Short mmCIF file of C-alpha atoms in Angstrom, two decimals:
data_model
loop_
_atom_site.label_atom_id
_atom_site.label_comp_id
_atom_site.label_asym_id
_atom_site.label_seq_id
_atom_site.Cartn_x
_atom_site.Cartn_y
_atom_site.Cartn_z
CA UNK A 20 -1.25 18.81 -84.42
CA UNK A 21 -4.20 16.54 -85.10
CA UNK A 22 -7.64 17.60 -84.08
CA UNK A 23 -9.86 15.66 -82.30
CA UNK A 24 -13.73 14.79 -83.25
CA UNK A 25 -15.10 18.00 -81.10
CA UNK A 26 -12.82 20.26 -82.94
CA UNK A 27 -10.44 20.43 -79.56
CA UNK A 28 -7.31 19.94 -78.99
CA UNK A 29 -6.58 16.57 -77.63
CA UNK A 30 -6.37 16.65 -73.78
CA UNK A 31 -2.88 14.64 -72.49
CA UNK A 32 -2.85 12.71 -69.31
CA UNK A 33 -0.42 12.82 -67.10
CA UNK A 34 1.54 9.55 -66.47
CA UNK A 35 0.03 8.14 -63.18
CA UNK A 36 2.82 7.60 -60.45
CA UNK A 37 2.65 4.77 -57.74
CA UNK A 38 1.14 6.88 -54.08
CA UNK A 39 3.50 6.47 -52.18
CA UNK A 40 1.66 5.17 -48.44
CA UNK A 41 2.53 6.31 -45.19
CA UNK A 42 4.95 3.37 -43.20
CA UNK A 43 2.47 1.59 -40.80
CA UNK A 44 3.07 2.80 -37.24
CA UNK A 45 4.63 -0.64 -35.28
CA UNK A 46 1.85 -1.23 -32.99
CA UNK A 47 3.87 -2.35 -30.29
CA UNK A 48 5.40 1.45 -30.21
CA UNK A 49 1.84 2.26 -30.46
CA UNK A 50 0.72 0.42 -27.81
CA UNK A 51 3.46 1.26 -25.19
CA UNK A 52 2.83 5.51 -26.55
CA UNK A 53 -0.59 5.19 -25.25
CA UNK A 54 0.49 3.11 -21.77
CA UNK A 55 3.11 6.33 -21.49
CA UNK A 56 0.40 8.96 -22.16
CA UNK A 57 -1.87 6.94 -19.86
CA UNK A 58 0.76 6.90 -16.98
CA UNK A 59 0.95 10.65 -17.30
CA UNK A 60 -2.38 11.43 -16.26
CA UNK A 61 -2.86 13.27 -13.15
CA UNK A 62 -5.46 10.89 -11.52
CA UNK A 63 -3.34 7.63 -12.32
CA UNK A 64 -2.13 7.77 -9.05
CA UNK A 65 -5.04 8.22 -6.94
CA UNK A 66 -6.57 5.08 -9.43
CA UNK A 67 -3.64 2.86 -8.94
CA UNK A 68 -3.57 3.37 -4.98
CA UNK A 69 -8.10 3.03 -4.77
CA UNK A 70 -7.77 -0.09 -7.29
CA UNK A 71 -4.96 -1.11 -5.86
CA UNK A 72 -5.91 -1.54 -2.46
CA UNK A 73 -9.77 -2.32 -2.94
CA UNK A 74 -8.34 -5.45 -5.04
CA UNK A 75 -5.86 -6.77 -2.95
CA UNK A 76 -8.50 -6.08 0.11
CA UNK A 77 -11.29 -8.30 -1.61
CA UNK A 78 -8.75 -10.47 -2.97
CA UNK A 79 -7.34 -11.17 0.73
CA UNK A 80 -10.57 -11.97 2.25
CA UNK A 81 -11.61 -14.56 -0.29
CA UNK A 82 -7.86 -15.99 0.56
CA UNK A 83 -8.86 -15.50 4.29
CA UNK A 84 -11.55 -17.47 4.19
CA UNK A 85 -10.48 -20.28 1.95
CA UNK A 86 -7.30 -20.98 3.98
CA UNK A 87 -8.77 -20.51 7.43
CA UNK A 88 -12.01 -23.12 7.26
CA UNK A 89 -9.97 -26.05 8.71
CA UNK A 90 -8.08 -24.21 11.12
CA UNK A 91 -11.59 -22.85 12.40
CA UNK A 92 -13.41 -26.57 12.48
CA UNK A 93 -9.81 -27.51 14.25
CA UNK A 94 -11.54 -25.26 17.00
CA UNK A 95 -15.13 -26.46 17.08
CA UNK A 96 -15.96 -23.09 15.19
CA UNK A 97 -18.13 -22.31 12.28
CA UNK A 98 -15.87 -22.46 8.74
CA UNK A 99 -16.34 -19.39 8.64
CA UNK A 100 -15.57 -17.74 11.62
CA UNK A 101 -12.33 -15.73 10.70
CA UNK A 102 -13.97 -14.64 7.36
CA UNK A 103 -16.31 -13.25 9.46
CA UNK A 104 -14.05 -11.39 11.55
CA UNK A 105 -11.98 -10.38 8.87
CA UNK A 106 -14.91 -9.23 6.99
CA UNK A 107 -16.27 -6.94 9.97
CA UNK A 108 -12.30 -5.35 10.11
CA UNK A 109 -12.61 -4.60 6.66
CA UNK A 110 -16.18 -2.76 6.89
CA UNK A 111 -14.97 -1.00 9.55
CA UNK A 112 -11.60 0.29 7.76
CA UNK A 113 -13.15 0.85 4.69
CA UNK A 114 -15.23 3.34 7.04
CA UNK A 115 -11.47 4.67 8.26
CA UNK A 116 -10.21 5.07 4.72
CA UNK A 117 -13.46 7.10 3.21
CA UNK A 118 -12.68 9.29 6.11
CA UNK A 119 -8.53 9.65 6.30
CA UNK A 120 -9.30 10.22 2.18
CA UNK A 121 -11.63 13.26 2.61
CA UNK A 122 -9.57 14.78 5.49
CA UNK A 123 -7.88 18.11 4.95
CA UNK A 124 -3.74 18.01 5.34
CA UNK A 125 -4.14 20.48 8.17
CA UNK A 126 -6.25 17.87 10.15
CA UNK A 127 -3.94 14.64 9.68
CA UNK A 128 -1.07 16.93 11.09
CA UNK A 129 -3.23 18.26 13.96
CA UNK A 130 -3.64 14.09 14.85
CA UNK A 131 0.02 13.24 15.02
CA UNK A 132 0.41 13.94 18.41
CA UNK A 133 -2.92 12.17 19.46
CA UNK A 134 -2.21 8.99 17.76
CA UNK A 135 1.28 8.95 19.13
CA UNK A 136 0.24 9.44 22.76
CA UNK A 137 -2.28 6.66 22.36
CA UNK A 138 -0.46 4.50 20.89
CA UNK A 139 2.54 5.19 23.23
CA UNK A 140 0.34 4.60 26.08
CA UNK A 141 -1.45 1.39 24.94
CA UNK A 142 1.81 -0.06 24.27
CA UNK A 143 2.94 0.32 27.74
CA UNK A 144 -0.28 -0.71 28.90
CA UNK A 145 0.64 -4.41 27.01
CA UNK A 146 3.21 -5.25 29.49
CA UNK A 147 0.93 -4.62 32.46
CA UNK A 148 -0.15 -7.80 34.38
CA UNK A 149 -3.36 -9.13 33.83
CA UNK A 150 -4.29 -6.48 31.05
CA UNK A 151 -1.34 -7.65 28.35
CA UNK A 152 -2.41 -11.08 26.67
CA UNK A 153 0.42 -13.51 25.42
CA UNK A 154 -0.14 -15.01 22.21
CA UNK A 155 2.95 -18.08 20.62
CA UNK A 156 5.87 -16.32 23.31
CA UNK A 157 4.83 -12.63 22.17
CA UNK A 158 2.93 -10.31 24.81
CA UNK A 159 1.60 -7.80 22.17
CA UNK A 160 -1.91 -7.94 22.66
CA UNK A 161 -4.73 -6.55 24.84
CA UNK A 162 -7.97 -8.27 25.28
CA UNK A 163 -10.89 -6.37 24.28
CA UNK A 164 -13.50 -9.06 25.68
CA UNK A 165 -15.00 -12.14 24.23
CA UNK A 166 -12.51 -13.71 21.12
CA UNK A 167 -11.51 -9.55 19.81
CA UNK A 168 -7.85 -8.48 20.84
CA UNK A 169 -6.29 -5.49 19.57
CA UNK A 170 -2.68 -5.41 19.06
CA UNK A 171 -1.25 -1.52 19.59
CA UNK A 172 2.03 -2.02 18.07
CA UNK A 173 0.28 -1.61 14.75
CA UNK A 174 -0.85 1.49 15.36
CA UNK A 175 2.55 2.48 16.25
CA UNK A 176 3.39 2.31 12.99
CA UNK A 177 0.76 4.97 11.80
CA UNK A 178 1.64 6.84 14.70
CA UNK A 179 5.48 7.08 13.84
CA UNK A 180 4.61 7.82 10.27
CA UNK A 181 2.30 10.91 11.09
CA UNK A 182 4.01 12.61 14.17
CA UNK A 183 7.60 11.70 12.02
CA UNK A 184 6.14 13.71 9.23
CA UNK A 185 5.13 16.38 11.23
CA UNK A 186 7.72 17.13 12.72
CA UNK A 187 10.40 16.50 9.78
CA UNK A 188 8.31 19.16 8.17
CA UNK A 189 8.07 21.40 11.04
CA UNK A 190 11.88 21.67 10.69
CA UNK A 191 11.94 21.84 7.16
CA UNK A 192 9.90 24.78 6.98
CA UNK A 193 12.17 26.77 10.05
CA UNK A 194 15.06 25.20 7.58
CA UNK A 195 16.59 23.32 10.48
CA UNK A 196 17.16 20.18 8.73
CA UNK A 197 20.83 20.74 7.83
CA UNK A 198 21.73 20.07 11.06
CA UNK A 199 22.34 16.91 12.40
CA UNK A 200 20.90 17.05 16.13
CA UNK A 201 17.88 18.85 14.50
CA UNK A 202 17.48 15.87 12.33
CA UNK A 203 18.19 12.96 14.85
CA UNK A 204 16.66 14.35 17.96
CA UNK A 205 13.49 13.89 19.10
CA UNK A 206 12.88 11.35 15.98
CA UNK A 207 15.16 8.90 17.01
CA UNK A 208 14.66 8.67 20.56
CA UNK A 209 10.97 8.47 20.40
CA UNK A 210 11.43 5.71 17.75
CA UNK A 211 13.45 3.89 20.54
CA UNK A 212 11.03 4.45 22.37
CA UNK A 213 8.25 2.83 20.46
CA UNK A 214 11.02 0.26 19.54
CA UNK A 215 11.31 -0.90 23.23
CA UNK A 216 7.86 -1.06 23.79
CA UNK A 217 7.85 -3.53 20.88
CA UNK A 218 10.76 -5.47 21.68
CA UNK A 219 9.48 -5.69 25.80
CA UNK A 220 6.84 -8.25 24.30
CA UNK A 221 9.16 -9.77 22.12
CA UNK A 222 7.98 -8.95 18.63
CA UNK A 223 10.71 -9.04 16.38
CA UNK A 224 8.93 -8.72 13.27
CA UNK A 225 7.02 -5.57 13.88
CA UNK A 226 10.50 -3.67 15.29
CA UNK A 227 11.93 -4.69 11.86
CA UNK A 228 9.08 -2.89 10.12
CA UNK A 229 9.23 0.73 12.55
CA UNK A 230 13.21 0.66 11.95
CA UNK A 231 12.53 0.74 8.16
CA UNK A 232 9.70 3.29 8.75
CA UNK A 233 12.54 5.55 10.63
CA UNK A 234 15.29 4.84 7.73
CA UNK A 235 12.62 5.88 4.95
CA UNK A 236 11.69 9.46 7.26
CA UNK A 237 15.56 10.05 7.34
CA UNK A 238 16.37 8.98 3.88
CA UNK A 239 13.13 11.74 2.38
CA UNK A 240 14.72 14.62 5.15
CA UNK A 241 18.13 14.06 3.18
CA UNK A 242 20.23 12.81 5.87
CA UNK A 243 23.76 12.53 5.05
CA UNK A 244 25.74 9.39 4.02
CA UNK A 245 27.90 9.21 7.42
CA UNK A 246 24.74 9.76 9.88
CA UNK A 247 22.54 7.75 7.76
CA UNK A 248 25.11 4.59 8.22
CA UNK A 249 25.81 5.33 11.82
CA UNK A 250 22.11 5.10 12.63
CA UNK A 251 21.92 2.13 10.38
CA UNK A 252 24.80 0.20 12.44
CA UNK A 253 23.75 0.91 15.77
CA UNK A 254 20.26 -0.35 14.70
CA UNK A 255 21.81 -3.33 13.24
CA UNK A 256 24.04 -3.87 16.38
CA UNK A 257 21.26 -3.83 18.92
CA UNK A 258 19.09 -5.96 15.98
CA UNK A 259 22.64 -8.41 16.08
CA UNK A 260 22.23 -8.70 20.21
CA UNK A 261 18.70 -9.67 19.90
CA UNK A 262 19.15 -12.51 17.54
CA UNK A 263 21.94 -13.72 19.33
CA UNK A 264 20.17 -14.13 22.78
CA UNK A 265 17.29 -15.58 21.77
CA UNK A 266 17.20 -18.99 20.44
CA UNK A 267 13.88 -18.64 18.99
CA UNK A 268 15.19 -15.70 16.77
CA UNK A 269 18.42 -18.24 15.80
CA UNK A 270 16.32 -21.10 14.77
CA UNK A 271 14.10 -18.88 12.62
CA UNK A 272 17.77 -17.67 11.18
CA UNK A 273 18.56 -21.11 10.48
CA UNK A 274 15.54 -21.90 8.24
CA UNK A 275 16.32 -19.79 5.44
CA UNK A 276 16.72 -21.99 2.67
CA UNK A 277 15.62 -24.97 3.58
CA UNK A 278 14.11 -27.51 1.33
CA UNK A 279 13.52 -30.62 4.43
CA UNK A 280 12.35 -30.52 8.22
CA UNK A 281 15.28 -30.60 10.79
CA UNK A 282 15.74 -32.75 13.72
CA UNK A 283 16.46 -30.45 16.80
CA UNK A 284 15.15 -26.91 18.07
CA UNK A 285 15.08 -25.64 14.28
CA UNK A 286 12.70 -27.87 12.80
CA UNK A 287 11.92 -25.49 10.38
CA UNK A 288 8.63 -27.22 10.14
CA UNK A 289 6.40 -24.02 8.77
CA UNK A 290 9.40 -22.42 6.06
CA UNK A 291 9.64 -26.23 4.50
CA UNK A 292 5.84 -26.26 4.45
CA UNK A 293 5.56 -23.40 2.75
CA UNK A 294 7.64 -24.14 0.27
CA UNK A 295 5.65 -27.67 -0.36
CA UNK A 296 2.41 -25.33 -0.68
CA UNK A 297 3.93 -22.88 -3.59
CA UNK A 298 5.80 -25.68 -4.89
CA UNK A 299 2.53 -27.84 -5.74
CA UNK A 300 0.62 -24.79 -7.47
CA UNK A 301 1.99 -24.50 -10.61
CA UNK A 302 1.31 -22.25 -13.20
CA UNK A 303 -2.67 -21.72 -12.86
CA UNK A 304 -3.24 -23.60 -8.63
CA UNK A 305 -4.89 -26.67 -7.76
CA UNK A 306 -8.15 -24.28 -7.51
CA UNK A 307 -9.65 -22.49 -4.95
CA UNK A 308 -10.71 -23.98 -1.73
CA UNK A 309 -8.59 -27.40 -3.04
CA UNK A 310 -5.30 -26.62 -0.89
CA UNK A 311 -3.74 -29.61 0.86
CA UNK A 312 -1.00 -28.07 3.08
CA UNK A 313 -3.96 -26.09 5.37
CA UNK A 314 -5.18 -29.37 6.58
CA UNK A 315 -3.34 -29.17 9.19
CA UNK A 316 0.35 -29.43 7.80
CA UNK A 317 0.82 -25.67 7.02
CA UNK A 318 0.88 -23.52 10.84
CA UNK A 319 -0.62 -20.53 10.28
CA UNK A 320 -2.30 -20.39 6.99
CA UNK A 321 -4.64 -17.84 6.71
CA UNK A 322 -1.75 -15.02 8.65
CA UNK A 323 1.62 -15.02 7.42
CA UNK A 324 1.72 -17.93 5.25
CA UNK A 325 -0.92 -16.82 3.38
CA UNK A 326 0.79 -16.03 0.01
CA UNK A 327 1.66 -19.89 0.35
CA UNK A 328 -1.63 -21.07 -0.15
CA UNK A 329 -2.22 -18.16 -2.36
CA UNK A 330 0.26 -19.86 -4.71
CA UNK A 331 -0.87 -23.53 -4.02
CA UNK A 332 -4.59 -22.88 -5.08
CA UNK A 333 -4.24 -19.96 -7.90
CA UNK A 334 -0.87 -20.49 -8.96
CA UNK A 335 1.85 -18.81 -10.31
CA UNK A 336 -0.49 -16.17 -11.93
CA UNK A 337 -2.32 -15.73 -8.71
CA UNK A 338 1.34 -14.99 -6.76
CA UNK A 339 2.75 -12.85 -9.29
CA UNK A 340 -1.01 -10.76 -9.57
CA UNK A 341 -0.61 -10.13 -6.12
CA UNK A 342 3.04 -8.87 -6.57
CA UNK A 343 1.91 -6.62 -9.73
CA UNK A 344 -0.54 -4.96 -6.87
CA UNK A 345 1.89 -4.54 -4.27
CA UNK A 346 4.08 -3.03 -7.16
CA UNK A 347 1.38 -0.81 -8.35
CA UNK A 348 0.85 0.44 -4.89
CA UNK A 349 4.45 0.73 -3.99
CA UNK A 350 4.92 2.90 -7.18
CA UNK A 351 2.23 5.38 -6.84
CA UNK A 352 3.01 6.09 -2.97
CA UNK A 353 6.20 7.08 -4.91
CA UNK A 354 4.65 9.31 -7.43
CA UNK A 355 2.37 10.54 -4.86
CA UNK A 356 5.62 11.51 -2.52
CA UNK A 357 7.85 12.80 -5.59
CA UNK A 358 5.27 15.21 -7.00
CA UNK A 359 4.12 16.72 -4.16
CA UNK A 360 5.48 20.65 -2.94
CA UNK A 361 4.44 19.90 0.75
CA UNK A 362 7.05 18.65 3.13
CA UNK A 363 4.32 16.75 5.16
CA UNK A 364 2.55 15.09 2.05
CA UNK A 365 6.17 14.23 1.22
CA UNK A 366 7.31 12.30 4.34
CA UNK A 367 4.02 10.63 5.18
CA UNK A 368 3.40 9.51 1.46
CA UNK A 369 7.36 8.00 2.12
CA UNK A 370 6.76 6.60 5.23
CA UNK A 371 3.29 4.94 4.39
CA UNK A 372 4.78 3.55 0.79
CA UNK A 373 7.92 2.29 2.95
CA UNK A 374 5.82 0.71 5.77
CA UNK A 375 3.50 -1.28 3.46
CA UNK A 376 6.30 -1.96 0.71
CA UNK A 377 8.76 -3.50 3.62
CA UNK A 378 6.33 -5.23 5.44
CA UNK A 379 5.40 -6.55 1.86
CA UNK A 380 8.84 -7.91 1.16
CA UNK A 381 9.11 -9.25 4.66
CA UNK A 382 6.28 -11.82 4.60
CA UNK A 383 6.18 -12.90 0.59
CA UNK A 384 10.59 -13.26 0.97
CA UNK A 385 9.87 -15.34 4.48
CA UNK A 386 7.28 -17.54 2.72
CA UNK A 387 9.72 -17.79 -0.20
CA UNK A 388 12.68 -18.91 2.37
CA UNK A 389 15.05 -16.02 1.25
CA UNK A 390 13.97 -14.15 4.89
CA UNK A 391 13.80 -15.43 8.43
CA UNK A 392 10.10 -15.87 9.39
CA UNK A 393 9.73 -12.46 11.11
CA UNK A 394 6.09 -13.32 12.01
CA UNK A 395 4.43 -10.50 10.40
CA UNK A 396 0.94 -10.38 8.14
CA UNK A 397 1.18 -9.46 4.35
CA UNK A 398 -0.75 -6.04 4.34
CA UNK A 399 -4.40 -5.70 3.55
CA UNK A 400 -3.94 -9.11 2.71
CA UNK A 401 -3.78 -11.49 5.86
CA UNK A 402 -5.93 -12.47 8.87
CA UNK A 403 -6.06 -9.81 11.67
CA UNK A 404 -8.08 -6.79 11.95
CA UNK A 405 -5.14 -4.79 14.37
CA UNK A 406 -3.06 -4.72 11.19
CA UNK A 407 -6.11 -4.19 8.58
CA UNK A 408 -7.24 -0.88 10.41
CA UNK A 409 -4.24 1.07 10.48
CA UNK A 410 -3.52 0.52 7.07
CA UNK A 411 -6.02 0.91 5.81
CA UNK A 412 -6.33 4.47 7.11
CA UNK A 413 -2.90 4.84 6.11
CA UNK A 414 -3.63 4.06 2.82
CA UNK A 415 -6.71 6.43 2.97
CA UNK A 416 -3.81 9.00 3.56
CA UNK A 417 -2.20 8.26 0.29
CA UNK A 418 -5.44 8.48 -1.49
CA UNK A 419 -6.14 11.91 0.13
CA UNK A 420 -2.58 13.53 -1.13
CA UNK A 421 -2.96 11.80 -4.38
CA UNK A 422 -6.42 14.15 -4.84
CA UNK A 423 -4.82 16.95 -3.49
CA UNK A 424 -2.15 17.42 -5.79
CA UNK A 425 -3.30 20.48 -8.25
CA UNK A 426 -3.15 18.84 -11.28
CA UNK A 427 -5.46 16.12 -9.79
CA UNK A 428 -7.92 18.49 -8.51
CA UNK A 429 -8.23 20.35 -11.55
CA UNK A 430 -9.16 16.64 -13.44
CA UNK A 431 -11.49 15.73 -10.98
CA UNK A 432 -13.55 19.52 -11.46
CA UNK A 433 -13.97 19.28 -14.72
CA UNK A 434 -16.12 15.71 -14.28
CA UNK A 435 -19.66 15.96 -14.95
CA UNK A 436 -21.97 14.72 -12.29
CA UNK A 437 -23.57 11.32 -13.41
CA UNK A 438 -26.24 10.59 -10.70
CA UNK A 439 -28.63 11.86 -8.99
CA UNK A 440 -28.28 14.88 -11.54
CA UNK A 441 -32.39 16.43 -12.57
CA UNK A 442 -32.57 17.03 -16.69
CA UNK A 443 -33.44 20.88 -17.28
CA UNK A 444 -37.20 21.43 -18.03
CA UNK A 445 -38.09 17.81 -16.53
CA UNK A 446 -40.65 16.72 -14.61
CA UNK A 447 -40.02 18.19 -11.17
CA UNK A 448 -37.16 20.49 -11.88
CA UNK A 449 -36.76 23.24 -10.38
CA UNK A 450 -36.33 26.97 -12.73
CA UNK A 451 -33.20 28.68 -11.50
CA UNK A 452 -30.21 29.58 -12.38
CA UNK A 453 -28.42 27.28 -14.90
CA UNK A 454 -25.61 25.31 -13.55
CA UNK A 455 -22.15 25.61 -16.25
CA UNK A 456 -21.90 21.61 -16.89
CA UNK A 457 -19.84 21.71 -19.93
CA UNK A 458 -16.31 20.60 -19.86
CA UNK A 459 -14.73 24.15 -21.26
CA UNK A 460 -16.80 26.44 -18.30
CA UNK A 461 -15.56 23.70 -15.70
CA UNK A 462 -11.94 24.44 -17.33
CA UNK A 463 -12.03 27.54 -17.66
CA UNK A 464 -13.34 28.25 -13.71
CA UNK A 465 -10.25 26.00 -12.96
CA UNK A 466 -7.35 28.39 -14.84
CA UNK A 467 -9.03 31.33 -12.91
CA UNK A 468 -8.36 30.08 -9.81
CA UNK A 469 -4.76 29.32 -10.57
CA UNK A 470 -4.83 25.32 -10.85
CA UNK A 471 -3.41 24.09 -14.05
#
């Protein structure tokens, strides 16, 4: 063997072989990996339902006051005035949800009963003379002096919600729930009860939304197939009887689907309306403020046919970004009620989630003409502080059982405070002993007290 110059052996190189290179990861996959791991996390809830809520709240009142300026200089009032209103209800519910979202379990429960009385009583107090107030054929309302009105049947349906999930959970815990009477009775007839205090002042609409509220409380306690469809028919019977004797209720009936404005006692005037407003949005809206069907031509604009000049000024995308909050909301009362290990968290995380979700449905599939009007307000969303309070305390409910659910807690102790927080050693600090900041001590003080 030949030699090299150096005297050594020559040195042979290995044959170099193509590197092979991992396959690229499809970034779609990727993408949706990360959305999954995201949508794990224990605190997606409680962000979806604070997000949620605080958007469609801020989102409502610059809808609120765009679509009520001409009704309010149809008045001789400032352009203004509802925002106004609208904007004071929202300060002071915003007040109602900080609260209902740092109160303990023990304390919503020990309100049940409270609400319910007041609620049961201001209700009755409606149909009094001189004290009830009549507003388009519906005597719902009580005057509180000067141009405020409150309208109790809304707060009947945070009352139902609260003393339903008490006492559903009451039961549950004495394991009484398996049978029927234990089930039905008192739940039912105190929802009649409620029911005909609605339906005394005519309001169809809100009786629609307290029958779901009782179908979601029975559906979460289990009840069977055959008592769960006899409660359904008899509520669909008397709901029959009511429609047929009123022609108000029949011409409202008749106006699903219609395209054109009728000659007679269904006119459907408003349903064709909105239809004209949605219809004339397209994809992106004329713009805000630029609607043409609240001059006059749309009947109430800035209430429950909001979501029609929702869709005439932003569109399309502005319609179906409201539906993706609704959604988003809907969904993590769901999580909220499917994770939890407490029968009480369980029903009133249902019943709120099915109270907003149905009332939801309600307006948006009246405005689209696939539902008679029913005459109720899109939640958080329209004009009228008696329906902005109680949810939003309701939905300061949900955001109080979406922190309280172990996994959550355990997230939110291991945050590091980022205001308000003095630097060790600074200027003013105090010597003491040293706080553990650090993400592993905040962990670790977590496992030892048993949340995981």
């Amino acid at each position: 063997m030949p030699g090299s110059r150096t005297g050594r052996p020559p040195v042979q190189r290995a044959s170099r072989r193509p590197v092979s290179r991992p396959p690229r990861e499809n970034p779609v996959l990727r993408f949706y990996l990360r959305a999954q791991k995201a949508w794990d996390r224990p605190l997606t809830a409680y962000y979806l339902i604070l997000g949620g809520s605080l958007l469609i709240t801020v989102l409502g009142l610059v809808m609120v006051y765009s679509a009520s300026q001409i009704t309010a200089l149809q008045l001789s009032l400032p352009g203004s005035y509802f925002f106004r209103k609208q904007a004071l209800a929202a300060l002071i519910g915003s007040a109602l949800l900080l609260v209902a979202s740092r109160m303990p379990v023990k304390l919503h429960r020990a309100l049940a009963y409270p609400i319910l009385a007041g609620a049961v009583f201001l209700m009755a107090l409606v149909q009094v003379p001189g004290i009830g107030v009549s507003i388009n054929g519906n005597q719902n309302w009580i005057s509180l002096g000067g141009s405020f009105q409150i309208q109790p049947s809304e707060f009947g349906k945070l009352a139902l919600v609260l003393w339903g999930a008490d006492l559903l959970a009451r039961k549950q815990e004495k394991k009484l729930l398996t049978q029927w009477k234990h089930m039905l009775v008192p739940l039912v007839p105190v929802s009649f009860l409620l029911l005909g205090l609605i339906m005394l002042g005519g309001d169809m609409g809100t009786a629609i939304i307290l029958t779901a509220i009782l179908f979601g409380l029975l559906w979460l306690a289990g009840a069977p197939t055959r008592l769960f469809a006899g409660v359904l028919s008899i509520a669909g019977l008397i709901g029959v009887v009511l429609i047929k004797t009123s022609p108000n209720r029949m011409a409202r009936l008749a106006c699903i689907g219609a395209t054109e404005p009728k000659s007679g006692v269904a006119d459907c005037w408003q349903a064709v309306h909105g239809i004209y407003a949605l219809a004339s949005g397209g994809i992106f809206g004329s713009g805000l403020g630029a609607s043409v069907e609240k001059w006059g031509q749309l009947p109430e604009a800035h209430t429950d046919f909001i979501f029609a000049v929702t869709g005439e000024e932003l569109g399309l995308a502005g319609t179906l970004s409201v539906l993706a909050l609704f959604a988003a909301l809907g969904y993590a009362g769901i999580r909220v009620a499917g994770r939890t290990e407490d029968p009480f968290v369980r029903y009133a995380a249902g019943g709120v989630t099915t109270w907003i979700t149905a009332q939801a449905v309600i307006n948006i599939g009246a405005v689209l003409g696939l539902l008679p009007i029913a005459g109720v307000p899109l939640p958080l969303f329209s004009y009228g502080g008696s329906a902005l309070l109680p949810t939003m305390f309701a939905i300061g409910l949900l955001i109080a059982f979406a922190r309280d659910e172990p996994a959550a807690r355990a997230a939110l102790a291991m945050r590091q405070p980022r205001f308000g927080k003095k630097r060790a050693g600074g200027p003013g600090a105090e010597r003491g002993p040293r706080r553990w900041n650090t993400m592993r001590r905040r962990a670790s003080v977590a496992r030892s007290s048993g949340e995981r």
